[in-house]
Short mmCIF file of C-alpha atoms in Angstrom, two decimals:
data_model
loop_
_atom_site.label_atom_id
_atom_site.label_comp_id
_atom_site.label_asym_id
_atom_site.label_seq_id
_atom_site.Cartn_x
_atom_site.Cartn_y
_atom_site.Cartn_z
CA UNK T 1 0.00 0.00 0.00
CA UNK T 2 1.21 3.50 -0.76
CA UNK T 3 -0.45 6.87 -0.23
CA UNK T 4 -3.83 6.40 -1.86
CA UNK T 5 -2.93 3.22 -3.73
CA UNK T 6 -2.70 -0.50 -3.35
CA UNK T 7 -0.90 -3.05 -5.51
CA UNK T 8 -2.84 -6.30 -5.69
CA UNK T 9 -3.18 -9.18 -8.14
CA UNK T 10 -1.19 -7.45 -10.88
CA UNK T 11 -3.15 -4.23 -10.73
CA UNK T 12 -3.08 -0.92 -8.91
CA UNK T 13 -6.16 0.33 -7.11
CA UNK T 14 -6.04 4.06 -6.37
CA UNK T 15 -8.45 5.64 -3.92
CA UNK T 16 -8.63 9.42 -4.03
CA UNK T 17 -9.47 11.73 -1.13
CA UNK T 18 -13.21 11.43 -1.85
CA UNK T 19 -13.04 7.63 -1.67
CA UNK T 20 -13.50 7.12 -5.43
CA UNK T 21 -11.49 4.34 -7.06
CA UNK T 22 -9.48 3.96 -10.24
CA UNK T 23 -8.00 0.62 -11.28
CA UNK T 24 -5.03 0.16 -13.61
CA UNK T 25 -4.24 -3.34 -14.86
CA UNK T 26 -0.94 -4.81 -16.06
CA UNK T 27 -2.33 -4.59 -19.60
CA UNK T 28 -2.76 -0.82 -19.30
CA UNK T 29 -6.52 -0.69 -18.97
CA UNK T 30 -7.97 2.03 -16.80
CA UNK T 31 -11.33 1.97 -15.07
CA UNK T 32 -12.65 4.82 -12.97
CA UNK T 33 -15.52 4.06 -10.64
CA UNK T 34 -16.09 0.83 -12.58
CA UNK T 35 -16.27 2.53 -15.99
CA UNK T 36 -13.71 1.70 -18.65
CA UNK T 37 -11.74 4.74 -19.82
CA UNK T 38 -10.55 4.69 -23.44
CA UNK T 39 -6.89 5.69 -23.78
CA UNK T 40 -4.46 6.34 -26.62
CA UNK T 41 -1.45 4.01 -27.15
CA UNK T 42 1.02 6.34 -25.35
CA UNK T 43 -1.24 6.60 -22.31
CA UNK T 44 -1.72 2.82 -22.33
CA UNK T 45 2.06 2.39 -22.32
CA UNK T 46 2.33 4.79 -19.37
CA UNK T 47 -0.41 2.91 -17.52
CA UNK T 48 1.51 -0.36 -18.00
CA UNK T 49 4.66 1.35 -16.73
CA UNK T 50 2.74 2.75 -13.73
CA UNK T 51 1.72 -0.75 -12.66
CA UNK T 52 5.26 -2.08 -13.18
CA UNK T 53 6.82 0.67 -11.06
CA UNK T 54 4.18 0.28 -8.33
CA UNK T 55 4.89 -3.47 -8.22
CA UNK T 56 8.61 -2.72 -8.04
CA UNK T 57 8.06 -0.34 -5.11
CA UNK T 58 6.01 -2.99 -3.32
CA UNK T 59 8.80 -5.56 -3.72
CA UNK T 60 11.45 -3.03 -2.69
CA UNK T 61 9.41 -2.27 0.44
CA UNK T 62 9.22 -5.97 1.31
CA UNK T 63 12.97 -6.31 0.84
CA UNK T 64 13.71 -3.29 3.04
CA UNK T 65 11.32 -4.57 5.73
CA UNK T 66 13.24 -7.86 5.81
CA UNK T 67 16.55 -5.99 6.15
CA UNK T 68 15.07 -3.82 8.91
CA UNK T 69 14.78 -6.79 11.24
CA UNK T 70 18.38 -7.79 10.65
CA UNK T 71 19.47 -4.16 11.01
CA UNK T 72 17.74 -3.80 14.39
CA UNK T 73 19.20 -7.06 15.70
CA UNK T 74 22.64 -6.04 14.45
CA UNK T 75 22.47 -2.69 16.24
CA UNK T 76 21.39 -4.34 19.50
CA UNK T 77 24.14 -6.91 19.19
CA UNK T 78 26.73 -4.20 18.52
CA UNK T 79 25.55 -2.14 21.49
CA UNK T 80 25.63 -5.06 23.91
CA UNK T 81 28.96 -6.37 22.70
CA UNK T 82 30.38 -2.85 22.85
CA UNK T 83 29.13 -2.37 26.39
CA UNK T 84 30.53 -5.68 27.57
CA UNK T 85 33.85 -5.22 25.80
CA UNK T 86 34.46 -1.82 27.35
CA UNK T 87 34.03 0.32 24.22
CA UNK T 88 33.33 3.97 24.84
CA UNK T 89 29.85 5.37 24.38
CA UNK T 90 31.21 7.45 21.47
CA UNK T 91 32.54 4.32 19.71
CA UNK T 92 29.25 2.50 20.18
CA UNK T 93 27.31 5.51 18.93
CA UNK T 94 29.64 5.96 15.94
CA UNK T 95 29.18 2.31 14.94
CA UNK T 96 25.40 2.56 15.35
CA UNK T 97 25.27 5.75 13.27
CA UNK T 98 27.37 4.13 10.54
CA UNK T 99 25.01 1.13 10.45
CA UNK T 100 21.99 3.44 10.34
CA UNK T 101 23.49 5.42 7.45
CA UNK T 102 24.08 2.20 5.52
CA UNK T 103 20.51 1.08 6.17
CA UNK T 104 19.16 4.45 4.98
CA UNK T 105 21.07 3.98 1.72
CA UNK T 106 19.23 0.69 1.18
CA UNK T 107 15.97 2.66 1.00
CA UNK T 108 17.27 4.90 -1.80
CA UNK T 109 15.94 2.66 -4.63
CA UNK T 110 12.41 3.06 -3.24
CA UNK T 111 12.74 6.85 -3.33
CA UNK T 112 14.04 6.71 -6.89
CA UNK T 113 11.11 4.51 -7.88
CA UNK T 114 8.63 6.88 -6.23
CA UNK T 115 10.10 9.72 -8.29
CA UNK T 116 9.70 7.64 -11.48
CA UNK T 117 6.13 6.78 -10.51
CA UNK T 118 5.37 10.48 -10.00
CA UNK T 119 6.75 11.28 -13.49
CA UNK T 120 4.65 8.53 -15.09
CA UNK T 121 1.60 9.65 -13.11
CA UNK T 122 2.06 13.19 -14.45
CA UNK T 123 2.35 11.88 -18.02
CA UNK T 124 -0.87 9.87 -17.58
CA UNK T 125 -2.64 12.93 -16.19
CA UNK T 126 -1.54 14.98 -19.20
CA UNK T 127 -2.91 12.35 -21.61
CA UNK T 128 -5.99 11.30 -19.62
CA UNK T 129 -7.55 14.30 -17.83
CA UNK T 130 -10.11 12.10 -16.03
CA UNK T 131 -7.16 10.49 -14.19
CA UNK T 132 -6.23 13.79 -12.47
CA UNK T 133 -8.28 13.13 -9.29
CA UNK T 134 -6.31 9.88 -8.90
CA UNK T 135 -2.89 11.51 -9.21
CA UNK T 136 -2.26 10.98 -5.49
CA UNK T 137 1.54 11.21 -5.49
CA UNK T 138 2.55 14.81 -4.86
CA UNK T 139 5.93 16.39 -5.62
CA UNK T 140 6.39 16.63 -1.86
CA UNK T 141 6.05 12.83 -1.49
CA UNK T 142 8.79 12.13 -4.01
CA UNK T 143 11.08 14.90 -2.80
CA UNK T 144 10.65 14.23 0.93
CA UNK T 145 11.69 10.61 0.49
CA UNK T 146 15.04 11.64 -0.98
CA UNK T 147 15.49 14.42 1.57
CA UNK T 148 14.86 12.04 4.49
CA UNK T 149 17.50 9.64 3.18
CA UNK T 150 20.07 12.36 2.65
CA UNK T 151 19.53 13.98 6.05
CA UNK T 152 22.36 13.35 8.45
CA UNK T 153 20.92 12.47 11.87
#
């Protein structure tokens, strides 16, 4: 699930702020509130790409979630071993910050994919005006993801 959208069974279901739904299939068909929307070949290609990128983001999210568990256990292990081996608090903190920075980098592909999805969404909106209410990914969403990764905490 992403802001306003869900990837399921090879399709993307987008729910806008009013609760209305649009569905995009892997084949590039678009339905809005159950009604088929005719699209030109370029828009159809963009719709196919939209589904592919959304599926990619879903898989990337699953992969990062798996790494998050290992990351958390690794940090705890490092902290405890550091404490019991007499490492300074600064050394333990430095190692934890380094591990956190590496983990943040692993999220970068998701942010890049969100930016691609935003670009494809904008292209669809330009070609299919009735899709505009379902353009739920804002510039802020795509930009904040990258900013959060690049922030030094």
